[in-house]
PDB file of C-alpha atoms in Angstrom:
ATOM      1  CA  MET A   1       8.204 -12.836 -11.875  1.00  0.00           C
ATOM      2  CA  PHE A   2      11.033 -13.963  -9.580  1.00  0.00           C
ATOM      3  CA  VAL A   3      14.760 -12.823 -10.009  1.00  0.00           C
ATOM      4  CA  ALA A   4      17.493 -14.816  -8.045  1.00  0.00           C
ATOM      5  CA  ASP A   5      20.760 -13.590  -6.892  1.00  0.00           C
ATOM      6  CA  GLY A   6      23.705 -15.444  -8.401  1.00  0.00           C
ATOM      7  CA  LEU A   7      21.758 -17.493 -11.436  1.00  0.00           C
ATOM      8  CA  ALA A   8      23.480 -17.494 -14.750  1.00  0.00           C
ATOM      9  CA  GLU A   9      20.615 -19.425 -16.181  1.00  0.00           C
ATOM     10  CA  PRO A  10      16.910 -19.608 -14.723  1.00  0.00           C
ATOM     11  CA  ARG A  11      16.031 -22.198 -12.283  1.00  0.00           C
ATOM     12  CA  PRO A  12      12.875 -24.538 -12.579  1.00  0.00           C
ATOM     13  CA  ILE A  13      10.485 -24.176  -9.499  1.00  0.00           C
ATOM     14  CA  GLY A  14       9.815 -27.691  -8.644  1.00  0.00           C
ATOM     15  CA  SER A  15       6.138 -27.382  -6.823  1.00  0.00           C
ATOM     16  CA  MET A  16       5.365 -24.813  -9.982  1.00  0.00           C
ATOM     17  CA  PRO A  17       6.111 -26.424 -13.167  1.00  0.00           C
ATOM     18  CA  GLY A  18       6.622 -24.030 -15.942  1.00  0.00           C
ATOM     19  CA  VAL A  19       7.234 -20.941 -13.168  1.00  0.00           C
ATOM     20  CA  VAL A  20      11.179 -20.266 -12.622  1.00  0.00           C
ATOM     21  CA  GLN A  21      13.515 -17.908 -10.626  1.00  0.00           C
ATOM     22  CA  HIS A  22      15.090 -15.698 -13.127  1.00  0.00           C
ATOM     23  CA  SER A  23      18.834 -14.554 -13.862  1.00  0.00           C
ATOM     24  CA  LEU A  24      18.809 -10.678 -14.351  1.00  0.00           C
ATOM     25  CA  ASP A  25      19.284 -11.730 -18.322  1.00  0.00           C
ATOM     26  CA  SER A  26      16.761 -14.007 -18.487  1.00  0.00           C
ATOM     27  CA  LEU A  27      13.966 -11.642 -16.538  1.00  0.00           C
ATOM     28  CA  ARG A  28      14.541  -9.236 -19.055  1.00  0.00           C
ATOM     29  CA  LYS A  29      14.477 -11.428 -22.293  1.00  0.00           C
ATOM     30  CA  THR A  30      11.013 -12.812 -20.629  1.00  0.00           C
ATOM     31  CA  ALA A  31       9.597  -9.393 -19.264  1.00  0.00           C
ATOM     32  CA  VAL A  32       9.839  -8.493 -23.440  1.00  0.00           C
ATOM     33  CA  GLU A  33       7.952 -11.466 -24.295  1.00  0.00           C
ATOM     34  CA  ALA A  34       5.299 -10.715 -21.745  1.00  0.00           C
ATOM     35  CA  VAL A  35       4.674  -7.033 -22.539  1.00  0.00           C
ATOM     36  CA  THR A  36       4.730  -7.963 -26.662  1.00  0.00           C
ATOM     37  CA  ALA A  37       2.047 -10.693 -25.711  1.00  0.00           C
ATOM     38  CA  GLY A  38      -0.070  -7.848 -24.013  1.00  0.00           C
ATOM     39  CA  VAL A  39       0.637  -8.114 -20.349  1.00  0.00           C
ATOM     40  CA  GLY A  40      -0.462  -4.793 -18.228  1.00  0.00           C
ATOM     41  CA  GLY A  41       2.445  -5.341 -15.774  1.00  0.00           C
ATOM     42  CA  ILE A  42       5.014  -7.368 -14.351  1.00  0.00           C
ATOM     43  CA  MET A  43       5.037  -7.549  -9.922  1.00  0.00           C
ATOM     44  CA  LEU A  44       8.935  -8.656  -9.074  1.00  0.00           C
ATOM     45  CA  PHE A  45       9.818 -10.899  -6.105  1.00  0.00           C
ATOM     46  CA  GLY A  46      13.533 -10.818  -5.190  1.00  0.00           C
ATOM     47  CA  VAL A  47      15.465 -14.022  -4.258  1.00  0.00           C
ATOM     48  CA  PRO A  48      18.510 -13.203  -2.522  1.00  0.00           C
ATOM     49  CA  ARG A  49      21.615 -15.507  -1.553  1.00  0.00           C
ATOM     50  CA  PRO A  50      21.007 -17.034   1.711  1.00  0.00           C
ATOM     51  CA  GLU A  51      23.771 -15.339   3.185  1.00  0.00           C
ATOM     52  CA  ASP A  52      22.926 -12.280   2.563  1.00  0.00           C
ATOM     53  CA  LYS A  53      19.788 -12.585   4.378  1.00  0.00           C
ATOM     54  CA  ASP A  54      19.440 -11.252   8.071  1.00  0.00           C
ATOM     55  CA  ALA A  55      17.287 -10.406  10.841  1.00  0.00           C
ATOM     56  CA  VAL A  56      16.401  -7.291   9.326  1.00  0.00           C
ATOM     57  CA  GLY A  57      16.098  -8.030   5.991  1.00  0.00           C
ATOM     58  CA  SER A  58      18.837  -5.786   5.139  1.00  0.00           C
ATOM     59  CA  ALA A  59      19.196  -6.589   1.538  1.00  0.00           C
ATOM     60  CA  ALA A  60      15.475  -5.435   0.518  1.00  0.00           C
ATOM     61  CA  SER A  61      16.545  -2.010   0.988  1.00  0.00           C
ATOM     62  CA  ASP A  62      19.884  -2.129  -0.195  1.00  0.00           C
ATOM     63  CA  PRO A  63      20.055  -0.643  -4.021  1.00  0.00           C
ATOM     64  CA  ARG A  64      22.571  -3.360  -4.817  1.00  0.00           C
ATOM     65  CA  GLY A  65      20.140  -5.894  -3.141  1.00  0.00           C
ATOM     66  CA  ILE A  66      18.715  -8.359  -6.146  1.00  0.00           C
ATOM     67  CA  LEU A  67      15.556  -7.010  -5.731  1.00  0.00           C
ATOM     68  CA  ASN A  68      16.265  -3.607  -6.547  1.00  0.00           C
ATOM     69  CA  ARG A  69      18.976  -4.649  -9.297  1.00  0.00           C
ATOM     70  CA  GLY A  70      15.893  -6.629 -10.862  1.00  0.00           C
ATOM     71  CA  LEU A  71      13.555  -3.852 -10.857  1.00  0.00           C
ATOM     72  CA  ARG A  72      16.174  -1.245 -12.857  1.00  0.00           C
ATOM     73  CA  ALA A  73      16.436  -3.872 -15.055  1.00  0.00           C
ATOM     74  CA  LEU A  74      13.037  -4.084 -15.701  1.00  0.00           C
ATOM     75  CA  ALA A  75      12.208  -0.578 -15.890  1.00  0.00           C
ATOM     76  CA  ASP A  76      15.468  -0.160 -18.215  1.00  0.00           C
ATOM     77  CA  GLU A  77      13.865  -2.821 -20.669  1.00  0.00           C
ATOM     78  CA  VAL A  78       9.935  -2.477 -20.509  1.00  0.00           C
ATOM     79  CA  GLY A  79       9.653   0.516 -18.278  1.00  0.00           C
ATOM     80  CA  ASP A  80       8.056   2.805 -21.019  1.00  0.00           C
ATOM     81  CA  SER A  81       5.867  -0.205 -22.019  1.00  0.00           C
ATOM     82  CA  THR A  82       4.204  -1.667 -18.983  1.00  0.00           C
ATOM     83  CA  VAL A  83       3.787  -1.214 -14.976  1.00  0.00           C
ATOM     84  CA  VAL A  84       6.637  -2.124 -13.170  1.00  0.00           C
ATOM     85  CA  MET A  85       5.445  -3.139  -9.853  1.00  0.00           C
ATOM     86  CA  ALA A  86       7.222  -4.465  -6.463  1.00  0.00           C
ATOM     87  CA  ASP A  87       6.830  -6.633  -3.719  1.00  0.00           C
ATOM     88  CA  THR A  88       7.198  -4.348  -0.652  1.00  0.00           C
ATOM     89  CA  CYS A  89       7.398  -6.824   2.094  1.00  0.00           C
ATOM     90  CA  LEU A  90      10.496  -8.076   4.107  1.00  0.00           C
ATOM     91  CA  ASP A  91      10.273 -11.821   3.830  1.00  0.00           C
ATOM     92  CA  GLU A  92      11.955 -12.882   1.457  1.00  0.00           C
ATOM     93  CA  PHE A  93      15.358 -11.108   2.787  1.00  0.00           C
ATOM     94  CA  THR A  94      14.985 -12.156   6.702  1.00  0.00           C
ATOM     95  CA  ASP A  95      16.565 -15.137   8.111  1.00  0.00           C
ATOM     96  CA  HIS A  96      13.860 -15.651  10.369  1.00  0.00           C
ATOM     97  CA  GLY A  97      11.587 -15.525   6.989  1.00  0.00           C
ATOM     98  CA  HIS A  98       9.022 -12.949   8.751  1.00  0.00           C
ATOM     99  CA  CYS A  99       7.224 -10.027   7.033  1.00  0.00           C
ATOM    100  CA  GLY A 100       8.481  -7.729   9.668  1.00  0.00           C
ATOM    101  CA  VAL A 101      11.295  -7.034  12.571  1.00  0.00           C
ATOM    102  CA  LEU A 102      11.225  -9.217  15.676  1.00  0.00           C
ATOM    103  CA  ALA A 103      11.163  -7.701  18.969  1.00  0.00           C
ATOM    104  CA  ALA A 104      13.043  -9.541  21.973  1.00  0.00           C
ATOM    105  CA  ASP A 105      10.345 -11.735  22.564  1.00  0.00           C
ATOM    106  CA  GLY A 106       9.750 -13.274  19.215  1.00  0.00           C
ATOM    107  CA  ALA A 107       6.793 -11.370  18.195  1.00  0.00           C
ATOM    108  CA  VAL A 108       6.583  -9.225  14.974  1.00  0.00           C
ATOM    109  CA  ASP A 109       7.421  -5.322  15.797  1.00  0.00           C
ATOM    110  CA  ASN A 110       4.848  -3.592  13.604  1.00  0.00           C
ATOM    111  CA  ASP A 111       6.287   0.143  14.609  1.00  0.00           C
ATOM    112  CA  ALA A 112       9.787  -0.901  13.475  1.00  0.00           C
ATOM    113  CA  THR A 113       8.620  -2.758  10.432  1.00  0.00           C
ATOM    114  CA  LEU A 114       7.204   0.237   9.290  1.00  0.00           C
ATOM    115  CA  ASP A 115      10.546   2.211   9.347  1.00  0.00           C
ATOM    116  CA  ARG A 116      12.270  -0.586   7.312  1.00  0.00           C
ATOM    117  CA  TYR A 117       9.195  -0.572   5.057  1.00  0.00           C
ATOM    118  CA  VAL A 118       9.578   3.297   4.188  1.00  0.00           C
ATOM    119  CA  GLU A 119      13.212   2.439   3.286  1.00  0.00           C
ATOM    120  CA  MET A 120      12.326  -0.648   1.015  1.00  0.00           C
ATOM    121  CA  ALA A 121       9.637   1.405  -0.713  1.00  0.00           C
ATOM    122  CA  LEU A 122      12.333   4.626  -1.246  1.00  0.00           C
ATOM    123  CA  ALA A 123      14.824   2.277  -2.834  1.00  0.00           C
ATOM    124  CA  GLN A 124      12.317   0.319  -4.909  1.00  0.00           C
ATOM    125  CA  ALA A 125      11.052   3.878  -6.201  1.00  0.00           C
ATOM    126  CA  GLU A 126      14.599   4.655  -6.538  1.00  0.00           C
ATOM    127  CA  ALA A 127      14.999   1.744  -8.842  1.00  0.00           C
ATOM    128  CA  GLY A 128      12.332   2.315 -11.237  1.00  0.00           C
ATOM    129  CA  ALA A 129       9.267   0.778  -9.594  1.00  0.00           C
ATOM    130  CA  ASP A 130       5.523   2.244 -10.211  1.00  0.00           C
ATOM    131  CA  LEU A 131       3.529   0.104  -7.769  1.00  0.00           C
ATOM    132  CA  LEU A 132       4.779  -0.666  -4.836  1.00  0.00           C
ATOM    133  CA  GLY A 133       2.519  -3.782  -3.827  1.00  0.00           C
ATOM    134  CA  THR A 134       2.376  -3.811   0.488  1.00  0.00           C
ATOM    135  CA  SER A 135       2.053  -7.069   1.270  1.00  0.00           C
ATOM    136  CA  GLY A 136       3.571  -7.420   4.686  1.00  0.00           C
ATOM    137  CA  MET A 137       0.282  -6.960   6.224  1.00  0.00           C
ATOM    138  CA  MET A 138       1.074  -4.616   9.417  1.00  0.00           C
ATOM    139  CA  ASP A 139      -0.997  -2.138  10.736  1.00  0.00           C
ATOM    140  CA  GLY A 140      -0.455   1.320   8.976  1.00  0.00           C
ATOM    141  CA  GLN A 141       1.730   0.409   6.439  1.00  0.00           C
ATOM    142  CA  VAL A 142       0.098   2.052   3.467  1.00  0.00           C
ATOM    143  CA  GLY A 143       0.099   5.571   5.428  1.00  0.00           C
ATOM    144  CA  ALA A 144       3.535   5.160   6.467  1.00  0.00           C
ATOM    145  CA  ILE A 145       4.943   4.329   2.981  1.00  0.00           C
ATOM    146  CA  ARG A 146       2.697   7.531   1.145  1.00  0.00           C
ATOM    147  CA  ARG A 147       4.001   9.782   4.133  1.00  0.00           C
ATOM    148  CA  GLY A 148       7.405   8.291   3.060  1.00  0.00           C
ATOM    149  CA  LEU A 149       7.220   8.583  -0.204  1.00  0.00           C
ATOM    150  CA  ASP A 150       6.242  12.286  -0.473  1.00  0.00           C
ATOM    151  CA  ALA A 151       8.428  13.566   1.844  1.00  0.00           C
ATOM    152  CA  ALA A 152      10.840  12.190  -0.800  1.00  0.00           C
ATOM    153  CA  GLY A 153       9.221  13.641  -3.113  1.00  0.00           C
ATOM    154  CA  ARG A 154       7.788  10.523  -5.003  1.00  0.00           C
ATOM    155  CA  ILE A 155       4.543  12.026  -5.277  1.00  0.00           C
ATOM    156  CA  ASP A 156       4.501   9.700  -8.843  1.00  0.00           C
ATOM    157  CA  THR A 157       4.937   6.069  -7.335  1.00  0.00           C
ATOM    158  CA  GLY A 158       1.539   3.891  -6.462  1.00  0.00           C
ATOM    159  CA  ILE A 159       0.902   1.780  -3.897  1.00  0.00           C
ATOM    160  CA  LEU A 160      -0.930  -1.756  -4.465  1.00  0.00           C
ATOM    161  CA  ALA A 161      -2.430  -2.141  -1.264  1.00  0.00           C
ATOM    162  CA  TYR A 162      -2.781  -5.932  -0.277  1.00  0.00           C
ATOM    163  CA  SER A 163      -5.774  -4.875   1.801  1.00  0.00           C
ATOM    164  CA  ALA A 164      -6.985  -8.586   2.313  1.00  0.00           C
ATOM    165  CA  LYS A 165      -4.437 -10.807   2.665  1.00  0.00           C
ATOM    166  CA  TYR A 166      -5.289 -14.066   4.414  1.00  0.00           C
ATOM    167  CA  ALA A 167      -3.569 -16.518   6.300  1.00  0.00           C
ATOM    168  CA  SER A 168      -4.120 -19.001   3.541  1.00  0.00           C
ATOM    169  CA  ALA A 169      -2.853 -23.250   3.143  1.00  0.00           C
ATOM    170  CA  PHE A 170      -2.196 -22.454  -0.609  1.00  0.00           C
ATOM    171  CA  TYR A 171       0.701 -19.903  -0.389  1.00  0.00           C
ATOM    172  CA  GLY A 172       2.922 -23.285  -0.074  1.00  0.00           C
ATOM    173  CA  PRO A 173       4.863 -23.252  -3.778  1.00  0.00           C
ATOM    174  CA  PHE A 174       5.554 -19.351  -3.218  1.00  0.00           C
ATOM    175  CA  ARG A 175       8.131 -20.084  -0.354  1.00  0.00           C
ATOM    176  CA  GLU A 176       9.739 -22.722  -2.513  1.00  0.00           C
ATOM    177  CA  ALA A 177       9.781 -19.931  -5.178  1.00  0.00           C
ATOM    178  CA  VAL A 178      11.118 -16.929  -2.624  1.00  0.00           C
ATOM    179  CA  GLY A 179      13.612 -19.806  -0.674  1.00  0.00           C
ATOM    180  CA  SER A 180      11.529 -18.875   2.118  1.00  0.00           C
ATOM    181  CA  SER A 181      13.413 -19.341   5.469  1.00  0.00           C
ATOM    182  CA  LEU A 182       9.912 -19.180   7.498  1.00  0.00           C
ATOM    183  CA  GLU A 183       9.391 -21.311  10.594  1.00  0.00           C
ATOM    184  CA  GLY A 184       5.934 -21.366  11.785  1.00  0.00           C
ATOM    185  CA  ASP A 185       3.184 -19.259  10.405  1.00  0.00           C
ATOM    186  CA  ARG A 186       2.261 -15.915   9.938  1.00  0.00           C
ATOM    187  CA  ARG A 187      -1.288 -15.987  11.809  1.00  0.00           C
ATOM    188  CA  THR A 188      -0.551 -12.802  13.760  1.00  0.00           C
ATOM    189  CA  TYR A 189      -1.012 -10.421  11.139  1.00  0.00           C
ATOM    190  CA  GLN A 190      -2.127 -11.803   8.181  1.00  0.00           C
ATOM    191  CA  GLN A 191      -6.160 -12.269   8.002  1.00  0.00           C
ATOM    192  CA  ASP A 192      -8.179 -15.322   9.538  1.00  0.00           C
ATOM    193  CA  PRO A 193      -9.820 -17.397   6.519  1.00  0.00           C
ATOM    194  CA  ALA A 194     -13.064 -17.261   8.719  1.00  0.00           C
ATOM    195  CA  ASN A 195     -13.423 -13.839   9.309  1.00  0.00           C
ATOM    196  CA  ARG A 196     -15.202 -11.788   6.449  1.00  0.00           C
ATOM    197  CA  ARG A 197     -16.190  -8.401   8.166  1.00  0.00           C
ATOM    198  CA  GLU A 198     -11.944  -7.657   8.761  1.00  0.00           C
ATOM    199  CA  ALA A 199     -11.120  -7.469   5.325  1.00  0.00           C
ATOM    200  CA  ILE A 200     -13.937  -4.812   5.184  1.00  0.00           C
ATOM    201  CA  ARG A 201     -12.341  -3.139   8.186  1.00  0.00           C
ATOM    202  CA  GLU A 202      -8.795  -3.378   6.432  1.00  0.00           C
ATOM    203  CA  LEU A 203     -10.272  -2.025   3.041  1.00  0.00           C
ATOM    204  CA  GLU A 204     -11.242   1.118   4.643  1.00  0.00           C
ATOM    205  CA  LEU A 205      -8.477   1.778   6.693  1.00  0.00           C
ATOM    206  CA  ASP A 206      -6.134   1.524   3.246  1.00  0.00           C
ATOM    207  CA  LEU A 207      -8.144   3.487   1.323  1.00  0.00           C
ATOM    208  CA  ALA A 208      -8.304   6.332   4.108  1.00  0.00           C
ATOM    209  CA  GLU A 209      -4.388   5.655   4.251  1.00  0.00           C
ATOM    210  CA  GLY A 210      -3.882   6.328   0.647  1.00  0.00           C
ATOM    211  CA  ALA A 211      -3.827   3.310  -1.348  1.00  0.00           C
ATOM    212  CA  ASP A 212      -4.136   3.724  -5.035  1.00  0.00           C
ATOM    213  CA  ILE A 213      -5.583  -0.057  -5.581  1.00  0.00           C
ATOM    214  CA  VAL A 214      -6.753  -2.598  -3.481  1.00  0.00           C
ATOM    215  CA  MET A 215      -6.167  -6.202  -3.985  1.00  0.00           C
ATOM    216  CA  VAL A 216      -7.480  -9.505  -2.459  1.00  0.00           C
ATOM    217  CA  LYS A 217      -5.447 -12.915  -1.891  1.00  0.00           C
ATOM    218  CA  PRO A 218      -5.687 -15.560  -2.717  1.00  0.00           C
ATOM    219  CA  ALA A 219      -8.263 -15.628  -5.149  1.00  0.00           C
ATOM    220  CA  MET A 220     -10.068 -18.083  -5.619  1.00  0.00           C
ATOM    221  CA  SER A 221     -10.892 -19.345  -2.403  1.00  0.00           C
ATOM    222  CA  TYR A 222     -11.970 -15.596  -1.513  1.00  0.00           C
ATOM    223  CA  LEU A 223     -14.536 -14.694  -4.334  1.00  0.00           C
ATOM    224  CA  ASP A 224     -17.058 -13.625  -2.051  1.00  0.00           C
ATOM    225  CA  ILE A 225     -14.454 -10.999  -0.188  1.00  0.00           C
ATOM    226  CA  LEU A 226     -13.623 -10.090  -3.807  1.00  0.00           C
ATOM    227  CA  ARG A 227     -16.870  -9.190  -4.368  1.00  0.00           C
ATOM    228  CA  GLU A 228     -17.664  -7.290  -1.308  1.00  0.00           C
ATOM    229  CA  VAL A 229     -14.491  -5.065  -1.538  1.00  0.00           C
ATOM    230  CA  ALA A 230     -15.207  -4.476  -5.620  1.00  0.00           C
ATOM    231  CA  ASP A 231     -18.875  -3.394  -4.093  1.00  0.00           C
ATOM    232  CA  ARG A 232     -17.455  -0.912  -1.549  1.00  0.00           C
ATOM    233  CA  THR A 233     -14.797   0.747  -3.393  1.00  0.00           C
ATOM    234  CA  THR A 234     -14.193   3.059  -6.025  1.00  0.00           C
ATOM    235  CA  VAL A 235     -10.719   2.673  -7.159  1.00  0.00           C
ATOM    236  CA  PRO A 236      -9.188  -0.344  -8.932  1.00  0.00           C
ATOM    237  CA  VAL A 237      -9.401  -3.419  -7.432  1.00  0.00           C
ATOM    238  CA  ALA A 238      -6.517  -6.419  -7.668  1.00  0.00           C
ATOM    239  CA  ALA A 239      -6.829 -10.153  -6.949  1.00  0.00           C
ATOM    240  CA  TYR A 240      -3.887 -12.632  -6.859  1.00  0.00           C
ATOM    241  CA  GLN A 241      -4.227 -15.840  -8.037  1.00  0.00           C
ATOM    242  CA  ILE A 242      -1.698 -17.510  -5.688  1.00  0.00           C
ATOM    243  CA  SER A 243       1.319 -19.923  -6.283  1.00  0.00           C
ATOM    244  CA  GLY A 244      -1.048 -23.044  -4.722  1.00  0.00           C
ATOM    245  CA  GLU A 245      -3.723 -22.225  -6.829  1.00  0.00           C
ATOM    246  CA  TYR A 246      -1.375 -22.186  -9.986  1.00  0.00           C
ATOM    247  CA  ALA A 247       0.018 -25.404  -8.474  1.00  0.00           C
ATOM    248  CA  MET A 248      -3.365 -27.294  -8.215  1.00  0.00           C
ATOM    249  CA  ILE A 249      -4.279 -26.600 -11.531  1.00  0.00           C
ATOM    250  CA  THR A 250      -1.189 -27.229 -13.335  1.00  0.00           C
ATOM    251  CA  ALA A 251      -1.000 -30.243 -11.644  1.00  0.00           C
ATOM    252  CA  ALA A 252      -4.650 -31.792 -12.291  1.00  0.00           C
ATOM    253  CA  ALA A 253      -3.794 -30.809 -16.103  1.00  0.00           C
ATOM    254  CA  GLU A 254      -0.568 -33.008 -16.084  1.00  0.00           C
ATOM    255  CA  ARG A 255      -2.586 -35.840 -15.117  1.00  0.00           C
ATOM    256  CA  GLY A 256      -4.903 -35.674 -17.792  1.00  0.00           C
ATOM    257  CA  TRP A 257      -7.834 -34.965 -15.212  1.00  0.00           C
ATOM    258  CA  ILE A 258      -8.787 -31.593 -16.513  1.00  0.00           C
ATOM    259  CA  ASP A 259      -8.384 -29.371 -19.792  1.00  0.00           C
ATOM    260  CA  ARG A 260      -5.487 -27.188 -19.112  1.00  0.00           C
ATOM    261  CA  ARG A 261      -6.569 -24.197 -21.556  1.00  0.00           C
ATOM    262  CA  GLY A 262     -10.139 -24.070 -20.601  1.00  0.00           C
ATOM    263  CA  ALA A 263      -9.611 -24.392 -16.573  1.00  0.00           C
ATOM    264  CA  VAL A 264      -6.753 -21.612 -16.765  1.00  0.00           C
ATOM    265  CA  LEU A 265      -9.402 -19.481 -18.159  1.00  0.00           C
ATOM    266  CA  GLU A 266     -12.407 -20.327 -16.617  1.00  0.00           C
ATOM    267  CA  SER A 267     -10.452 -19.523 -13.337  1.00  0.00           C
ATOM    268  CA  LEU A 268      -9.621 -16.151 -14.635  1.00  0.00           C
ATOM    269  CA  MET A 269     -12.929 -15.112 -15.991  1.00  0.00           C
ATOM    270  CA  SER A 270     -14.324 -16.016 -12.301  1.00  0.00           C
ATOM    271  CA  ILE A 271     -12.125 -13.754 -10.785  1.00  0.00           C
ATOM    272  CA  ARG A 272     -12.873 -11.126 -13.308  1.00  0.00           C
ATOM    273  CA  ARG A 273     -16.465 -11.921 -12.742  1.00  0.00           C
ATOM    274  CA  ALA A 274     -16.317 -11.690  -9.069  1.00  0.00           C
ATOM    275  CA  GLY A 275     -15.125  -7.904  -9.478  1.00  0.00           C
ATOM    276  CA  ALA A 276     -11.503  -7.756 -10.262  1.00  0.00           C
ATOM    277  CA  ASP A 277      -9.877  -5.072 -12.284  1.00  0.00           C
ATOM    278  CA  ILE A 278      -6.733  -6.231 -12.393  1.00  0.00           C
ATOM    279  CA  VAL A 279      -5.548 -10.042 -11.989  1.00  0.00           C
ATOM    280  CA  LEU A 280      -2.232 -11.416 -10.655  1.00  0.00           C
ATOM    281  CA  THR A 281      -1.390 -14.752 -12.602  1.00  0.00           C
ATOM    282  CA  TYR A 282       1.312 -16.934 -13.052  1.00  0.00           C
ATOM    283  CA  TRP A 283      -0.223 -17.459 -16.571  1.00  0.00           C
ATOM    284  CA  ALA A 284      -0.525 -14.108 -17.793  1.00  0.00           C
ATOM    285  CA  THR A 285       1.945 -14.177 -20.581  1.00  0.00           C
ATOM    286  CA  GLU A 286       0.140 -17.544 -22.046  1.00  0.00           C
ATOM    287  CA  ALA A 287      -3.212 -16.191 -20.920  1.00  0.00           C
ATOM    288  CA  ALA A 288      -2.705 -13.143 -22.878  1.00  0.00           C
ATOM    289  CA  ASN A 289      -1.310 -14.742 -26.011  1.00  0.00           C
ATOM    290  CA  TRP A 290      -4.766 -17.295 -25.838  1.00  0.00           C
ATOM    291  CA  LEU A 291      -7.041 -13.752 -25.704  1.00  0.00           C
ATOM    292  CA  SER A 292      -5.268 -12.036 -27.933  1.00  0.00           C
TER     293      SER A 292
END
């Protein structure tokens, strides 16, 4: 789910029909609907106002920032009934749109970014997040966040590691959803879609650093990777059915080219069959209602 600063009413996302940027009020209401349907967790992304973005993503760790306010709203409303998950990444909050802090030459500074991730993680844990989604793909991010949480006494806050996150062409609608400021791409820190072995190296590093859950993203174009990850780990495995995957099925169904419900459920089944214990999908509430 997306929560945007300054909204009085939900704002539709053009490239993701049926998905919206929420106000704090509609976030609470829709979260209750999701929990009632049987959805097992809610992953929240924050959408700040453009004027609140800066080079280091200050709003990401500000307790008054929209993501942390949204997490508190979810924790208050449904925190006893479901798992509240936070996107622990800077890209929505930086004026350059990258997932980390930039060095003087314009490259992403991995180690400086880790310091910001720890600050962000602590703010999110304080706001009520049960799981932190480390989606930035910086080297050492899981270990740095785990050490920071433990030092602050947040030993029960879990880490959902984006262990295999590929530089995919299917992220386009998401960038509209979060109002991304990105120019260029993230291929220097996200994984090469042609590289299968790297996913396993990243998995092993994240497990060694203390990941509680590992994830493959995207899901549908990477079912082979998902199967390999599931075969090699004993921690729960998640897969993220991303915005482009949602948009493709939705657009084809709107044109009458495919059966919408059948395609949605088949896509979710394929992800589950490939080894996912947990599926992140924009159809979660609707699918939960169908399945019940």
